Tab-separated table of C-alpha atoms in Angstrom:
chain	number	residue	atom	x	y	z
V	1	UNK	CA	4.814	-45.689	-72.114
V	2	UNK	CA	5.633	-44.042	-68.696
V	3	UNK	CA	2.961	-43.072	-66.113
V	4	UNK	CA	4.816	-39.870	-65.497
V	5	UNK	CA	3.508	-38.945	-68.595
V	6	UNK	CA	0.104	-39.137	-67.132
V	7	UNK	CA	1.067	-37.106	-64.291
V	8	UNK	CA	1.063	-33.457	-66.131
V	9	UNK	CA	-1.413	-31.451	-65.536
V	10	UNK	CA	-5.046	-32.722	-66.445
V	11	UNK	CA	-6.139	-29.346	-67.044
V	12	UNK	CA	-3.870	-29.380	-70.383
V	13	UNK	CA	-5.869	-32.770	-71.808
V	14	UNK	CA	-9.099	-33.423	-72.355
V	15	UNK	CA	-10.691	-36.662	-70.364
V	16	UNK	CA	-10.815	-39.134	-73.371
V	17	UNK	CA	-7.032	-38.724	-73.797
V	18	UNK	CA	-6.313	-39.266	-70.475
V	19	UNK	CA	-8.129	-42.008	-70.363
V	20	UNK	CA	-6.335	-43.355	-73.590
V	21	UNK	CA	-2.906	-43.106	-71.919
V	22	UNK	CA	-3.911	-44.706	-68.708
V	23	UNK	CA	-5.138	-47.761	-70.801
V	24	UNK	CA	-2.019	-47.752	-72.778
V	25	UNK	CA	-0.092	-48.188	-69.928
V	26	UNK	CA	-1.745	-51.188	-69.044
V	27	UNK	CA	-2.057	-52.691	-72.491
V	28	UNK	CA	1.735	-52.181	-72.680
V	29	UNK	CA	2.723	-53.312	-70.066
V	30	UNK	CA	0.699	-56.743	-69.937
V	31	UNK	CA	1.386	-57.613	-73.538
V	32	UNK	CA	5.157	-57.518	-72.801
V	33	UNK	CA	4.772	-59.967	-69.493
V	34	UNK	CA	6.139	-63.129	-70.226
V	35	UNK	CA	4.316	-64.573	-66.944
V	36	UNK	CA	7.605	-66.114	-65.670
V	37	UNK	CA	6.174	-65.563	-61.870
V	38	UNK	CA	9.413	-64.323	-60.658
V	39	UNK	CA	7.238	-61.516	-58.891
V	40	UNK	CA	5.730	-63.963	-56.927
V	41	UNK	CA	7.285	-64.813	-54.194
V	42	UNK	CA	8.742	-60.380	-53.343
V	43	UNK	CA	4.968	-59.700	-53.564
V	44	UNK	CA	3.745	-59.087	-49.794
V	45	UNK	CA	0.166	-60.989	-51.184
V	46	UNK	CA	1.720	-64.050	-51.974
V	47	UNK	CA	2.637	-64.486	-48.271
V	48	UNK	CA	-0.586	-62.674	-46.527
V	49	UNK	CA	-3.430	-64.353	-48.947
V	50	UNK	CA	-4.583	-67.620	-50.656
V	51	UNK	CA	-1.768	-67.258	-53.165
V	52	UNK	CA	-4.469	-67.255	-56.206
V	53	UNK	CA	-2.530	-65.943	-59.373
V	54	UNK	CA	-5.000	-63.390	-59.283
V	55	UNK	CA	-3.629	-62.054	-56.330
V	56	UNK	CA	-0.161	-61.341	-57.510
V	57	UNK	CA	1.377	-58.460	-59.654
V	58	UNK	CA	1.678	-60.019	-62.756
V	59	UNK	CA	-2.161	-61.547	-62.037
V	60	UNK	CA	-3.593	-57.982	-60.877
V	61	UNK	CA	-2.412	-56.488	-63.858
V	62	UNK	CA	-3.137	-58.991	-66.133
V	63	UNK	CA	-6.941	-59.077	-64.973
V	64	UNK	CA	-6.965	-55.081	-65.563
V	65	UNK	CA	-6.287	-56.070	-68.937
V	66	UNK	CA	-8.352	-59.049	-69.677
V	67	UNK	CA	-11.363	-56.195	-68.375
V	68	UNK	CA	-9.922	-53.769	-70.973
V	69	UNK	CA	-10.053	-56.074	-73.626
V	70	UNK	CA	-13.433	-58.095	-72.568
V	71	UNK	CA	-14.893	-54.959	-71.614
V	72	UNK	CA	-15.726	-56.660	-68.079
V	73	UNK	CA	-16.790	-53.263	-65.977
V	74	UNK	CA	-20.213	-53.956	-64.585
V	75	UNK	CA	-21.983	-55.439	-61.733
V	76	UNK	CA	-19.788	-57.916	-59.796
V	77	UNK	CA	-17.010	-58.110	-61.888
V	78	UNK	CA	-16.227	-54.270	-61.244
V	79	UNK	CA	-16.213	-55.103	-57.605
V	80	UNK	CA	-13.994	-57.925	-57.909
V	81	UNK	CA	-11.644	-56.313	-59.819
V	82	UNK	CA	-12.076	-53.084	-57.882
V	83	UNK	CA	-10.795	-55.203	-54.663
V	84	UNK	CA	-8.280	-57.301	-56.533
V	85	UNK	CA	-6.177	-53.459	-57.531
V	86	UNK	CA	-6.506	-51.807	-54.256
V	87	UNK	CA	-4.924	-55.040	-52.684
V	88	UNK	CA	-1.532	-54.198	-53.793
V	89	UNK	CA	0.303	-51.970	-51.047
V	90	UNK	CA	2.505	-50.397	-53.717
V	91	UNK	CA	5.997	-51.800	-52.410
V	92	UNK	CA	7.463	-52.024	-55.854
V	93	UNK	CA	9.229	-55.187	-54.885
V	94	UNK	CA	7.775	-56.773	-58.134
V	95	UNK	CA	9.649	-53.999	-60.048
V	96	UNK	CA	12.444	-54.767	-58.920
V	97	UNK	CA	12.428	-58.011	-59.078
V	98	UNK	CA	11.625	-57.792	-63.000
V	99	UNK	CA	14.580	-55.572	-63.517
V	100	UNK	CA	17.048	-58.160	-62.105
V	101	UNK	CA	15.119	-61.653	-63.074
V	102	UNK	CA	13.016	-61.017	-66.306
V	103	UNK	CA	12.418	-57.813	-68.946
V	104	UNK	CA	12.256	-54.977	-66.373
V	105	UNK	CA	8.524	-54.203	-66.630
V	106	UNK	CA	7.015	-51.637	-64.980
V	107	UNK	CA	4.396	-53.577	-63.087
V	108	UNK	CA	3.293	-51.099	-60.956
V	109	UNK	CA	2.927	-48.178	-63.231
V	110	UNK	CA	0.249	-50.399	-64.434
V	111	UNK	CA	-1.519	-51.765	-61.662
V	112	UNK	CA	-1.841	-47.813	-60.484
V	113	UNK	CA	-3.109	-46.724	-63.900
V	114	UNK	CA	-5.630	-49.197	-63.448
V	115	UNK	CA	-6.605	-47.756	-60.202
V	116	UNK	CA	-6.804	-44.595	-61.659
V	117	UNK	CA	-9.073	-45.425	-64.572
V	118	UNK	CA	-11.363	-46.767	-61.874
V	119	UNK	CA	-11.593	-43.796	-59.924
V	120	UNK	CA	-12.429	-42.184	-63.587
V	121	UNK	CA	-15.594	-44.641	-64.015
V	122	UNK	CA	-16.599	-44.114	-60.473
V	123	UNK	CA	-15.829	-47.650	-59.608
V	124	UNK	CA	-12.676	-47.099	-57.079
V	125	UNK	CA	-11.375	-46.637	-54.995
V	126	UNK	CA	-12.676	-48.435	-51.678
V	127	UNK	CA	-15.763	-47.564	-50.078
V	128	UNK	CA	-13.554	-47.008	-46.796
V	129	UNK	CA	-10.721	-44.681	-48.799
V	130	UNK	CA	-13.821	-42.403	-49.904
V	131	UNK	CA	-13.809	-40.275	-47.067
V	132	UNK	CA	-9.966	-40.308	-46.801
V	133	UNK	CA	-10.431	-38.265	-50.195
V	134	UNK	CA	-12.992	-36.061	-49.398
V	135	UNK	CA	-10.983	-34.924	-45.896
V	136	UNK	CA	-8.105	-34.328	-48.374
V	137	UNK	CA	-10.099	-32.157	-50.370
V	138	UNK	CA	-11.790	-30.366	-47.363
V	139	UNK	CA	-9.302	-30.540	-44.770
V	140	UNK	CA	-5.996	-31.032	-46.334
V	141	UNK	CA	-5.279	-34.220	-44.501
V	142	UNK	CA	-7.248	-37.911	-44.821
V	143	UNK	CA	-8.272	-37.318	-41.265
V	144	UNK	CA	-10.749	-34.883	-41.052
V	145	UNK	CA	-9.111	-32.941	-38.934
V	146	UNK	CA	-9.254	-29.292	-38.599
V	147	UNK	CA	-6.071	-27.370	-40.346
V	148	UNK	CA	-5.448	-24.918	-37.463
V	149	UNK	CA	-4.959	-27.572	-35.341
V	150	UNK	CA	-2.123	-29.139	-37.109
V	151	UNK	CA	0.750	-27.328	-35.422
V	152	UNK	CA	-0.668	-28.065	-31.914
V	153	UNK	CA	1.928	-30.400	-31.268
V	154	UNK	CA	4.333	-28.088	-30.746
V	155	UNK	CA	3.116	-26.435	-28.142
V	156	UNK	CA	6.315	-26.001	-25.219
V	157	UNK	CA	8.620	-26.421	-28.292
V	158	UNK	CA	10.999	-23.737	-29.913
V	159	UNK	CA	10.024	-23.804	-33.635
V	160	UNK	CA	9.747	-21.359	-36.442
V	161	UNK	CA	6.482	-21.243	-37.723
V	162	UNK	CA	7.034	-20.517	-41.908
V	163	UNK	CA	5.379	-17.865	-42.030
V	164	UNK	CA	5.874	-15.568	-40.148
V	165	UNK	CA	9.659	-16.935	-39.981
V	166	UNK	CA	11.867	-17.606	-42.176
V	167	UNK	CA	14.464	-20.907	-41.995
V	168	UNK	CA	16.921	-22.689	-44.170
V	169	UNK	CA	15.403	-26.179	-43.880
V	170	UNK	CA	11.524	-26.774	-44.148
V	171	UNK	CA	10.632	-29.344	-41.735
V	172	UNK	CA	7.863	-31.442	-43.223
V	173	UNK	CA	5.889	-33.212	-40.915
V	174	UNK	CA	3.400	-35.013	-42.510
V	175	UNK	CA	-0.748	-35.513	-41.796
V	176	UNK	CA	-0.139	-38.432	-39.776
V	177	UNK	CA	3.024	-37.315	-37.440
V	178	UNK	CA	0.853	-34.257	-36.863
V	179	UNK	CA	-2.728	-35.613	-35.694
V	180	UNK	CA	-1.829	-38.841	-34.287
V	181	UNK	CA	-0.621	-38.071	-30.513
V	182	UNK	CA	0.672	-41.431	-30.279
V	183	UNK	CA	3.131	-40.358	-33.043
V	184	UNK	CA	3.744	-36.637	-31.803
V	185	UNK	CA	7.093	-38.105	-29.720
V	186	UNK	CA	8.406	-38.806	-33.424
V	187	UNK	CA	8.069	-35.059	-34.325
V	188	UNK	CA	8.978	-33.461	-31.081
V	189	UNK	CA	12.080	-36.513	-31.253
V	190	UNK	CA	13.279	-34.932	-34.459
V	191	UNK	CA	12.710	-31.156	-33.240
V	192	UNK	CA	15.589	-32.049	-30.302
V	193	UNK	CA	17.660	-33.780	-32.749
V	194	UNK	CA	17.680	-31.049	-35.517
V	195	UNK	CA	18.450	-28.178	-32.814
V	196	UNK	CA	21.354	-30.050	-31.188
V	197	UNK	CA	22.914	-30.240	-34.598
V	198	UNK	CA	21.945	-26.331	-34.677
V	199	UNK	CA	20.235	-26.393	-38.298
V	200	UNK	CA	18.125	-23.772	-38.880
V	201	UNK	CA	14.723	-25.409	-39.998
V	202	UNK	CA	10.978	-24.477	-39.296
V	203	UNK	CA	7.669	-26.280	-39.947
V	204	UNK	CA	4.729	-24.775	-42.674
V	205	UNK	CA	2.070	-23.140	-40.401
V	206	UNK	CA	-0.412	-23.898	-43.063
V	207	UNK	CA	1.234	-27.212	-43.584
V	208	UNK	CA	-1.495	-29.615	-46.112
V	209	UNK	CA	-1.263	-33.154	-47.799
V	210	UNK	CA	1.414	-33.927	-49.657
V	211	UNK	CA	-1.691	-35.801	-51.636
V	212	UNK	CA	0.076	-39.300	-51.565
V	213	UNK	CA	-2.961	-40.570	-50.613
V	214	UNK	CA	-4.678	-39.374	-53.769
V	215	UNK	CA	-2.534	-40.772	-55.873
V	216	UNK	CA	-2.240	-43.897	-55.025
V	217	UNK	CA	-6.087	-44.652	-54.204
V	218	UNK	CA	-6.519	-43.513	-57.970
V	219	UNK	CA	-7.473	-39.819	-57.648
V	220	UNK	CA	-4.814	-37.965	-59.958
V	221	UNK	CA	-7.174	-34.920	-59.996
V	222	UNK	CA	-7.126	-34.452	-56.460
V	223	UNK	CA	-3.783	-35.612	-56.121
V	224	UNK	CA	-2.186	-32.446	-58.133
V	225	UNK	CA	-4.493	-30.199	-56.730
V	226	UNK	CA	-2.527	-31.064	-53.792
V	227	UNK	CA	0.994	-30.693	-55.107
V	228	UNK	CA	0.431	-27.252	-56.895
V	229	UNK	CA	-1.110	-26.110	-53.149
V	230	UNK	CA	2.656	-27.243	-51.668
V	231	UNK	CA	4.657	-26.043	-54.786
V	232	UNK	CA	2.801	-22.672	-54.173
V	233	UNK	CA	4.354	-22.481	-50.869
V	234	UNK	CA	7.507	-23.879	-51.505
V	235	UNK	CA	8.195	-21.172	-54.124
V	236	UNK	CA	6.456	-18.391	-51.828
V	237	UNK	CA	9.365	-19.129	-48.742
V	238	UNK	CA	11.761	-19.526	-50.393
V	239	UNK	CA	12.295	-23.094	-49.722
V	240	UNK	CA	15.819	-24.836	-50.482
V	241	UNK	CA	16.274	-27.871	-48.440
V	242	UNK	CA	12.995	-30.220	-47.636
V	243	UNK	CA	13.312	-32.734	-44.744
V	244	UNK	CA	10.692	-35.130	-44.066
V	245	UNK	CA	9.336	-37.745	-41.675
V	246	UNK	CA	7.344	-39.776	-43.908
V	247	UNK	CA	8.627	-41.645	-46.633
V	248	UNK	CA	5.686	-41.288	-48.366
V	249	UNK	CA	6.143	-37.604	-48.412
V	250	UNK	CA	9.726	-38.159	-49.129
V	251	UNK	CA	9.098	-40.239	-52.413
V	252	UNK	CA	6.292	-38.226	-53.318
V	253	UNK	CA	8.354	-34.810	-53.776
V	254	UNK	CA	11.180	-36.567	-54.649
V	255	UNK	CA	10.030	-38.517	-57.502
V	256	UNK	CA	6.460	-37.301	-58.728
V	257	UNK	CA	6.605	-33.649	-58.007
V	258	UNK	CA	7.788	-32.772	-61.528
V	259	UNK	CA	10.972	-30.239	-61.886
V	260	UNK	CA	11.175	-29.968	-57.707
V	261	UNK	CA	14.003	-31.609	-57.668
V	262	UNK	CA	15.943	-28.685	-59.538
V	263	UNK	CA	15.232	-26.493	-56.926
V	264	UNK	CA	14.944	-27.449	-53.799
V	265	UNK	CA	16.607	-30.372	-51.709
V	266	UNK	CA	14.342	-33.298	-50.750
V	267	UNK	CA	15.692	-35.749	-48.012
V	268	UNK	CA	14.471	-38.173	-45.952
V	269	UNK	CA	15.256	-37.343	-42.159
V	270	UNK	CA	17.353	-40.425	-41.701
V	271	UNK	CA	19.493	-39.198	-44.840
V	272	UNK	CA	20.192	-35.575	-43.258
V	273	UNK	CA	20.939	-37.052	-39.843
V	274	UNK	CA	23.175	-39.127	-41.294
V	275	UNK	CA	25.205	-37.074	-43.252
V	276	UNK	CA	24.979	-34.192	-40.150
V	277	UNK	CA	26.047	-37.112	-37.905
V	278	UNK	CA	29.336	-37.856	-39.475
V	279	UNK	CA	32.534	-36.466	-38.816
V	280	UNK	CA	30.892	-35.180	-35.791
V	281	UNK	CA	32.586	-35.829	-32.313
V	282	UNK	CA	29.937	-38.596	-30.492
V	283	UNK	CA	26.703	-36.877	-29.226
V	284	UNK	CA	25.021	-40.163	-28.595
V	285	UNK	CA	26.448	-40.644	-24.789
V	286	UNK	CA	23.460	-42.818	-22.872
V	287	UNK	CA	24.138	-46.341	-23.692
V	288	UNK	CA	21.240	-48.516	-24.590
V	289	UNK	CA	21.379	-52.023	-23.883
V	290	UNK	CA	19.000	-53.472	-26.551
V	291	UNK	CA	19.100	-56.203	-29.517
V	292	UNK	CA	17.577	-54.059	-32.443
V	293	UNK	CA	15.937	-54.981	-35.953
V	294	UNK	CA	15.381	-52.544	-39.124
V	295	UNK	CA	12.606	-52.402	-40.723
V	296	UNK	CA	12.868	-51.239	-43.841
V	297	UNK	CA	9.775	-49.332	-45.021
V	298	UNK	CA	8.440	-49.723	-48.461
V	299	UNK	CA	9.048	-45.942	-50.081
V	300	UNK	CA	12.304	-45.580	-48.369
V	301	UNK	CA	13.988	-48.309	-49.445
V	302	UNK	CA	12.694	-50.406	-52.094
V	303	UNK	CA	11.343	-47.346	-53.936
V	304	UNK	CA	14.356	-45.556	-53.225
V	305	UNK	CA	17.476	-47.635	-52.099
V	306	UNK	CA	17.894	-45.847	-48.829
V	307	UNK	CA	19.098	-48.652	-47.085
V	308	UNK	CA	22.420	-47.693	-45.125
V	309	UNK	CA	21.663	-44.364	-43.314
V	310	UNK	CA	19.087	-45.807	-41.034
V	311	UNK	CA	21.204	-48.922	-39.880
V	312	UNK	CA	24.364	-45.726	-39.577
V	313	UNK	CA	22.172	-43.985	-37.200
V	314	UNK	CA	21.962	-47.014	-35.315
V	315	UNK	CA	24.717	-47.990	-34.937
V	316	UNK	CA	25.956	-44.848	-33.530
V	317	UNK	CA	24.153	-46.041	-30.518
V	318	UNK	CA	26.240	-47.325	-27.680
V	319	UNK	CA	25.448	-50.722	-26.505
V	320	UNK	CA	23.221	-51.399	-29.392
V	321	UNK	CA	23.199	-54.615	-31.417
V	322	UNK	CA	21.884	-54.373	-34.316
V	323	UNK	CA	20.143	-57.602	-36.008
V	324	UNK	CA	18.845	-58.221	-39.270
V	325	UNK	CA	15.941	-60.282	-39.814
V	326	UNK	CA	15.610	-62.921	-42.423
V	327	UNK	CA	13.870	-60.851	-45.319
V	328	UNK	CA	15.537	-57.326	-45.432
V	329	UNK	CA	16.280	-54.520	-47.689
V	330	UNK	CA	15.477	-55.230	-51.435
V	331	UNK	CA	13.756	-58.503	-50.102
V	332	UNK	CA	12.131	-56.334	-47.253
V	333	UNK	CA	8.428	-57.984	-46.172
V	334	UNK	CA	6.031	-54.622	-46.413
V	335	UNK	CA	3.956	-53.472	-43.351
V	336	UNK	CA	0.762	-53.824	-45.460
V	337	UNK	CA	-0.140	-50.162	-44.927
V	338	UNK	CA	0.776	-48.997	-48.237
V	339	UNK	CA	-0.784	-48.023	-51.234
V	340	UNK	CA	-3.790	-46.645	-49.049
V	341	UNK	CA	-4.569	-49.998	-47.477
V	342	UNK	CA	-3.637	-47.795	-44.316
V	343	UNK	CA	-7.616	-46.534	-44.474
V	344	UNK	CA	-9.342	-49.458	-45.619
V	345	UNK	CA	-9.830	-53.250	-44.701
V	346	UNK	CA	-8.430	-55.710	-47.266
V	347	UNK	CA	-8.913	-60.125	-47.029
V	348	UNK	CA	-5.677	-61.465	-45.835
V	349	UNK	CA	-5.172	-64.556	-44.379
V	350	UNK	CA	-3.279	-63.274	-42.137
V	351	UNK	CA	-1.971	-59.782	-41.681
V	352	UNK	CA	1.816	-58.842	-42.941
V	353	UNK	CA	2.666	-56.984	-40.362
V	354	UNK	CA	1.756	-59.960	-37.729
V	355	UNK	CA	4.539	-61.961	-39.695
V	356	UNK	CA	6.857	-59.030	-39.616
V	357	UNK	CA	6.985	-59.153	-35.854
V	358	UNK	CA	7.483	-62.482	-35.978
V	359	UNK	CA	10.581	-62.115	-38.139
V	360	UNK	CA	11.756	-59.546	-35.280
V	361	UNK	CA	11.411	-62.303	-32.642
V	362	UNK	CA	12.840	-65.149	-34.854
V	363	UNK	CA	15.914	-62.433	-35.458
V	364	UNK	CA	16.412	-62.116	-31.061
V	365	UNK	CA	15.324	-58.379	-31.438
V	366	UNK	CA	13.583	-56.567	-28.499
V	367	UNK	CA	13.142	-53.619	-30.687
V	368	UNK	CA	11.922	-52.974	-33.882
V	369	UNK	CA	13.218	-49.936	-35.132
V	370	UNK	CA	11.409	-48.290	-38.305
V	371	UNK	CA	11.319	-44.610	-40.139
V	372	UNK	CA	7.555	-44.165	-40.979
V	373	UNK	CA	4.713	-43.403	-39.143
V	374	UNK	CA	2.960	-45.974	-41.049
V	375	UNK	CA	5.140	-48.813	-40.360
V	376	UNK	CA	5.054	-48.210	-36.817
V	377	UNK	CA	1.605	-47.842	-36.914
V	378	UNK	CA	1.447	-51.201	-38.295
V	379	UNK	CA	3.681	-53.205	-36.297
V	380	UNK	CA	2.734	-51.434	-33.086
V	381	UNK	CA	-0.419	-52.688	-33.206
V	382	UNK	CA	0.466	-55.860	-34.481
V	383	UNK	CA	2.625	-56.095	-31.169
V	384	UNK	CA	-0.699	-54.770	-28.657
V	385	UNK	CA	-3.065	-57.560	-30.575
V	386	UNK	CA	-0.906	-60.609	-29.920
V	387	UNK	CA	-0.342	-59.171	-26.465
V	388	UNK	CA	3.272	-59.233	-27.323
V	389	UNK	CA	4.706	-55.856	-25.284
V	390	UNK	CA	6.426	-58.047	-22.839
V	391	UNK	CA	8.681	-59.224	-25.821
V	392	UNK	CA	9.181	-56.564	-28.545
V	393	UNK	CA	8.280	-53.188	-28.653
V	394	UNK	CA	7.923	-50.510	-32.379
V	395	UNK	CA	10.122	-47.707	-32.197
V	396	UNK	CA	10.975	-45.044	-35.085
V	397	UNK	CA	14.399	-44.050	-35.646
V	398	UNK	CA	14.115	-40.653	-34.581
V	399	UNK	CA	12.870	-41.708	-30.732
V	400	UNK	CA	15.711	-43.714	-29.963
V	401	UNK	CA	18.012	-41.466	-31.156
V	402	UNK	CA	16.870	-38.754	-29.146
V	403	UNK	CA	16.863	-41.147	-25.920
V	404	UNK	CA	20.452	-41.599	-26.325
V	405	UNK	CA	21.567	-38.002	-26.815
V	406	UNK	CA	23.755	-36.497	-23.927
């Protein structure tokens, strides 16, 4: 059974039914796992914590389904198993790595529908991803932050607002691009870089949640409340080409907004520069002199094999080297913000995105470059706690592309 079958809408099923086809997902699933622990070693746990089977996707989803079948949803255990799902960040490496080394299961279909039948006994998600949800709900972003002021970045800039404008290309830019001011130089990076290719885009001035979040801290409910709000807009402009900053956007309309994909145009902003990049006489003139490292994030490439456009981009860059660092693309270590571990504490030994940045230095990079305000979130302040700046500094894509247009 597929968890896109889950995904229609739950006002057309009753709550029993639902509930029935999240625990046949699980049941499924772990009754066709031959425990062969190939998924050990991709999964970002087995490097950050103890290493307790427990603690790994075949392990997670197996204990879902030992509480299924021992009935094991009360006092402690809940808790225990509560923490033990919202661990996972959601990379999918262990799906991929069934595909090519074992029966192809889908692991993480699983461990998500066991997330969500928590959230449907009231035992997830975190206690520190409950207000993320409620802001959602309220405020249309798991900030709490107020919706008019979610275009205030743009202030000094020359954008459509949609509506009152109209524009070919719907820049989306995402909760966290928009409230964060340390990530505002990614938006207003990709605003210069879209109007020197002359593309006629404009951002939602009601912009809201793309409900990623929601759906991956368990909340289904909430989750398509939030993608019939977007759809509703979409359809309203007239939308026919989506770009966004986020990967998690990205792979969310991509891949779990059902039917979008018929009508409108979903890329990732890396994809559209690189395709509006080539065959284009050089706009990147200002040299920069500086050993780089990718990072692949999570929901851009291992969900979604973008792995080429980014390292295109640049290498359009003159006097950039670009370096690759010892686990990369499909092997890719994750940032540890997915999955909504991005608003909530989990027990790590020691943090992922600490032994990222020590992959960057081990690879002679001075840079590392990423394309999601996530990842840099992560790694940047991975860099400031080890008091690292002098060394290696976080960039996204879009920044030092812009730095090295004419």
């Amino acid at each position: 059974m597929n968890q896109r079958k889950v995904a229609r809408d739950l006002h057309s099923i009753d709550e029993e039914e639902y509930i029935e086809d999240l625990k046949g997902i699980i049941l499924d699933a772990a009754k066709r796992c031959r425990n062969c622990n190939y998924c050990f070693t991709i999964c970002p746990l087995f490097h950050s914590t103890r290493g307790f089977m427990s603690q790994t996707p075949s392990g997670i989803m197996q204990s879902i389904n030992y509480a299924l079948k021992w009935d094991v949803f009360k006092g402690e255990d809940q808790e225990i198993l509560r923490d033990l799902l919202y661990l996972c960040t959601t990379c999918n490496g262990c799906v991929l790595r069934c595909k090519s080394k074992a029966t192809g299961l889908p692991v993480l279909d699983a461990i998500e529908a066991g997330r969500k039948l928590l959230r449907e006994m009231m035992i997830g998600p975190l206690p520190q991803q409950r207000k993320p949800l409620k802001d959602i709900y309220l405020y249309g972003n798991p900030y709490g932050e107020k919706p008019e002021r979610r275009v205030d970045w743009t202030k000094g800039l020359k954008v459509k607002i949609i509506p009152p404008e109209r524009a070919e290309v719907l820049f989306y830019v995402g909760c966290t691009t928009a409230y964060e001011p340390s990530l505002h130089l990614i938006g207003k990076s990709l605003v210069r870089l879209l109007q020197s290719l002359h593309v006629d885009f404009g951002i939602l001035n009601e912009e809201v949640c793309c409900g990623e979040p929601a759906r991956r801290m368990g909340d289904e409910g909430l989750f398509q409340e939030m993608m019939n709000r977007n759809l509703d807009q979409f359809k309203s402009y007239g939308i026919k080409t989506i770009v966004s900053i986020s990967p998690h956007c990205f792979n969310t309309f991509l891949n779990e907004y059902p039917t979008i994909q018929e009508e409108i145009k979903i890329q990732h902003y890396t994809e559209f520069l690189a395709e509006a990049f080539k065959g284009k006489k050089p706009l990147f003139k200002k040299e920069i002199s500086s050993v780089i490292t990718y990072h692949d994030p999570c929901y851009l490439g291992k969900h979604n094999q973008i792995f080429n456009a980014p390292r295109e981009l640049l290498q359009m860059i003159p006097g950039v080297k670009l370096v690759e660092m010892k686990m990369t693309r499909e092997e890719s270590l994750c940032c540890g913000g997915g999955g909504g571990r991005m608003f909530a504490e989990v027990e790590e030994e020691r943090r992922l995105s600490d032994m990222r940045i020590t992959q960057a230095l081990e690879a002679g990079a001075n840079i590392i470059a990423t394309a999601c305000p996530w990842c840099y979130k992560m790694l940047q302040n991975s860099i400031q706690d080890s008091n690292l700046e002098d060394k290696i500094r976080a960039k996204d894509i879009s920044i030092i592309l812009s730095e090295a247009l004419n």
